């Protein structure tokens, strides 16, 4: 399950990915449009900046922009920064491995084996889902909704 922090981080990054021609977006605008508490968003944006996902620009017309192209930031990248482990159990994690402690034999553990299969499928999907592809989906849905309203 994604944490609230991760969902807010993804929403903020998608908002930046959808911004016109990479214009800087103020934290207040992101918070209002994405319905994210501003103070919490500022902490998240600082974490995203430290991770190299966003840049901040000060002064009039300043705000946040993506530090990389939207197609170069995957959901898996963001989740690893905000939540850490993607795997269901620590012994199945690639980047955050830890022994479970209560397992009788990790090599033959059926729970670990199933968790490895799930991890691989989830990581593959999250790695293929970029901010660009997700933003495109959101924009397509918005266009479809607008077109349907015009017809009605």
Tab-separated table of C-alpha atoms in Angstrom:
chain	number	residue	atom	x	y	z
A	1	UNK	CA	0.000	0.000	0.000
A	2	UNK	CA	1.300	3.430	-0.885
A	3	UNK	CA	1.684	5.881	1.949
A	4	UNK	CA	-0.118	9.208	1.893
A	5	UNK	CA	3.287	10.870	1.469
A	6	UNK	CA	3.947	8.869	-1.706
A	7	UNK	CA	0.511	9.620	-3.145
A	8	UNK	CA	1.029	13.338	-2.478
A	9	UNK	CA	4.524	13.192	-3.998
A	10	UNK	CA	3.207	11.519	-7.148
A	11	UNK	CA	0.351	14.038	-7.433
A	12	UNK	CA	2.782	16.954	-7.048
A	13	UNK	CA	5.158	15.515	-9.644
A	14	UNK	CA	2.300	14.838	-12.064
A	15	UNK	CA	1.149	18.429	-11.610
A	16	UNK	CA	4.646	19.619	-12.547
A	17	UNK	CA	4.768	17.224	-15.500
A	18	UNK	CA	1.504	18.706	-16.784
A	19	UNK	CA	2.613	22.342	-16.304
A	20	UNK	CA	2.844	24.402	-19.479
A	21	UNK	CA	6.292	24.281	-21.055
A	22	UNK	CA	7.991	23.508	-17.758
A	23	UNK	CA	6.899	26.740	-16.107
A	24	UNK	CA	7.762	26.956	-12.409
A	25	UNK	CA	4.788	26.146	-10.191
A	26	UNK	CA	4.452	27.551	-6.688
A	27	UNK	CA	3.977	25.100	-3.824
A	28	UNK	CA	0.759	26.946	-2.908
A	29	UNK	CA	-0.692	26.247	-6.375
A	30	UNK	CA	0.221	22.568	-6.213
A	31	UNK	CA	-1.226	22.280	-2.710
A	32	UNK	CA	-4.501	23.935	-3.726
A	33	UNK	CA	-5.009	22.113	-7.013
A	34	UNK	CA	-3.939	18.703	-5.717
A	35	UNK	CA	-5.650	19.095	-2.329
A	36	UNK	CA	-2.445	18.477	-0.383
A	37	UNK	CA	-1.776	20.178	2.974
A	38	UNK	CA	0.750	22.910	2.141
A	39	UNK	CA	3.119	22.319	5.074
A	40	UNK	CA	3.265	18.592	4.328
A	41	UNK	CA	3.775	19.329	0.620
A	42	UNK	CA	6.725	21.603	1.387
A	43	UNK	CA	8.423	18.754	3.284
A	44	UNK	CA	7.709	16.375	0.408
A	45	UNK	CA	9.038	18.834	-2.177
A	46	UNK	CA	12.239	19.202	-0.155
A	47	UNK	CA	12.664	15.400	-0.180
A	48	UNK	CA	11.985	15.331	-3.932
A	49	UNK	CA	14.560	18.089	-4.426
A	50	UNK	CA	17.188	16.178	-2.418
A	51	UNK	CA	16.430	13.091	-4.532
A	52	UNK	CA	17.002	15.062	-7.744
A	53	UNK	CA	13.417	14.973	-9.031
A	54	UNK	CA	12.648	18.701	-8.757
A	55	UNK	CA	14.447	22.028	-8.815
A	56	UNK	CA	13.265	25.123	-7.022
A	57	UNK	CA	13.481	28.675	-8.313
A	58	UNK	CA	13.186	31.621	-5.968
A	59	UNK	CA	11.650	35.014	-6.519
A	60	UNK	CA	8.756	36.330	-8.577
A	61	UNK	CA	7.642	33.690	-11.045
A	62	UNK	CA	9.562	31.092	-9.083
A	63	UNK	CA	8.415	27.721	-7.923
A	64	UNK	CA	9.179	24.115	-8.678
A	65	UNK	CA	10.002	22.387	-11.961
A	66	UNK	CA	10.977	18.836	-12.799
A	67	UNK	CA	14.743	18.324	-12.676
A	68	UNK	CA	14.536	15.576	-15.314
A	69	UNK	CA	12.218	14.951	-18.239
A	70	UNK	CA	8.898	13.413	-17.157
A	71	UNK	CA	9.665	10.254	-19.141
A	72	UNK	CA	12.830	9.746	-17.048
A	73	UNK	CA	11.039	9.595	-13.669
A	74	UNK	CA	9.200	6.371	-12.921
A	75	UNK	CA	6.693	5.649	-10.208
A	76	UNK	CA	9.188	3.073	-8.853
A	77	UNK	CA	11.827	5.818	-8.486
A	78	UNK	CA	9.456	8.005	-6.490
A	79	UNK	CA	8.173	5.184	-4.288
A	80	UNK	CA	11.713	4.140	-3.374
A	81	UNK	CA	12.490	7.692	-2.251
A	82	UNK	CA	9.286	8.288	-0.309
A	83	UNK	CA	8.371	4.832	1.015
A	84	UNK	CA	11.568	2.853	0.579
A	85	UNK	CA	10.796	-0.787	0.022
A	86	UNK	CA	8.437	-1.889	-2.760
A	87	UNK	CA	8.458	-5.586	-1.826
A	88	UNK	CA	5.782	-7.076	0.434
A	89	UNK	CA	8.344	-8.478	2.884
A	90	UNK	CA	11.874	-7.260	3.645
A	91	UNK	CA	13.539	-10.523	2.572
A	92	UNK	CA	12.168	-9.992	-0.973
A	93	UNK	CA	13.401	-6.417	-1.316
A	94	UNK	CA	16.152	-5.634	-3.810
A	95	UNK	CA	17.261	-2.295	-2.345
A	96	UNK	CA	16.162	-2.695	1.283
A	97	UNK	CA	16.825	-6.380	1.967
A	98	UNK	CA	16.595	-7.587	5.559
A	99	UNK	CA	16.091	-11.080	6.915
A	100	UNK	CA	12.595	-11.596	8.295
A	101	UNK	CA	13.886	-13.049	11.536
A	102	UNK	CA	11.036	-15.482	12.050
A	103	UNK	CA	11.616	-17.521	8.883
A	104	UNK	CA	12.836	-21.084	9.388
A	105	UNK	CA	14.692	-21.263	6.030
A	106	UNK	CA	14.743	-18.332	3.611
A	107	UNK	CA	15.852	-20.559	0.706
A	108	UNK	CA	12.717	-22.709	0.909
A	109	UNK	CA	10.223	-20.185	2.287
A	110	UNK	CA	7.030	-20.253	0.206
A	111	UNK	CA	6.010	-16.785	1.443
A	112	UNK	CA	9.302	-15.289	0.244
A	113	UNK	CA	9.052	-17.102	-3.085
A	114	UNK	CA	5.552	-15.697	-3.703
A	115	UNK	CA	6.676	-12.243	-2.556
A	116	UNK	CA	9.562	-12.343	-5.057
A	117	UNK	CA	7.155	-13.068	-7.926
A	118	UNK	CA	4.840	-10.262	-6.829
A	119	UNK	CA	7.776	-7.887	-6.343
A	120	UNK	CA	9.109	-8.533	-9.831
A	121	UNK	CA	5.711	-7.891	-11.437
A	122	UNK	CA	5.047	-4.761	-9.392
A	123	UNK	CA	8.531	-3.319	-9.928
A	124	UNK	CA	8.278	-3.982	-13.671
A	125	UNK	CA	4.934	-2.155	-13.895
A	126	UNK	CA	5.990	0.742	-11.664
A	127	UNK	CA	9.271	1.117	-13.567
A	128	UNK	CA	7.406	1.269	-16.880
A	129	UNK	CA	4.941	3.848	-15.517
A	130	UNK	CA	6.596	7.229	-15.887
A	131	UNK	CA	5.334	10.671	-15.016
A	132	UNK	CA	4.963	11.303	-18.756
A	133	UNK	CA	2.827	8.223	-19.370
A	134	UNK	CA	0.678	8.862	-16.297
A	135	UNK	CA	0.278	12.569	-17.132
A	136	UNK	CA	-0.697	11.628	-20.673
A	137	UNK	CA	-3.385	9.332	-19.300
A	138	UNK	CA	-4.727	12.124	-17.046
A	139	UNK	CA	-4.741	14.626	-19.915
A	140	UNK	CA	-6.479	12.134	-22.238
A	141	UNK	CA	-9.168	11.523	-19.592
A	142	UNK	CA	-9.644	15.286	-19.115
A	143	UNK	CA	-10.005	15.809	-22.883
A	144	UNK	CA	-12.507	12.953	-23.140
A	145	UNK	CA	-14.531	14.358	-20.266
A	146	UNK	CA	-14.579	17.838	-21.856
A	147	UNK	CA	-15.602	16.401	-25.230
A	148	UNK	CA	-18.429	14.432	-23.611
A	149	UNK	CA	-19.663	17.562	-21.812
A	150	UNK	CA	-19.767	19.469	-25.127
A	151	UNK	CA	-21.822	16.712	-26.767
A	152	UNK	CA	-24.305	16.519	-23.872
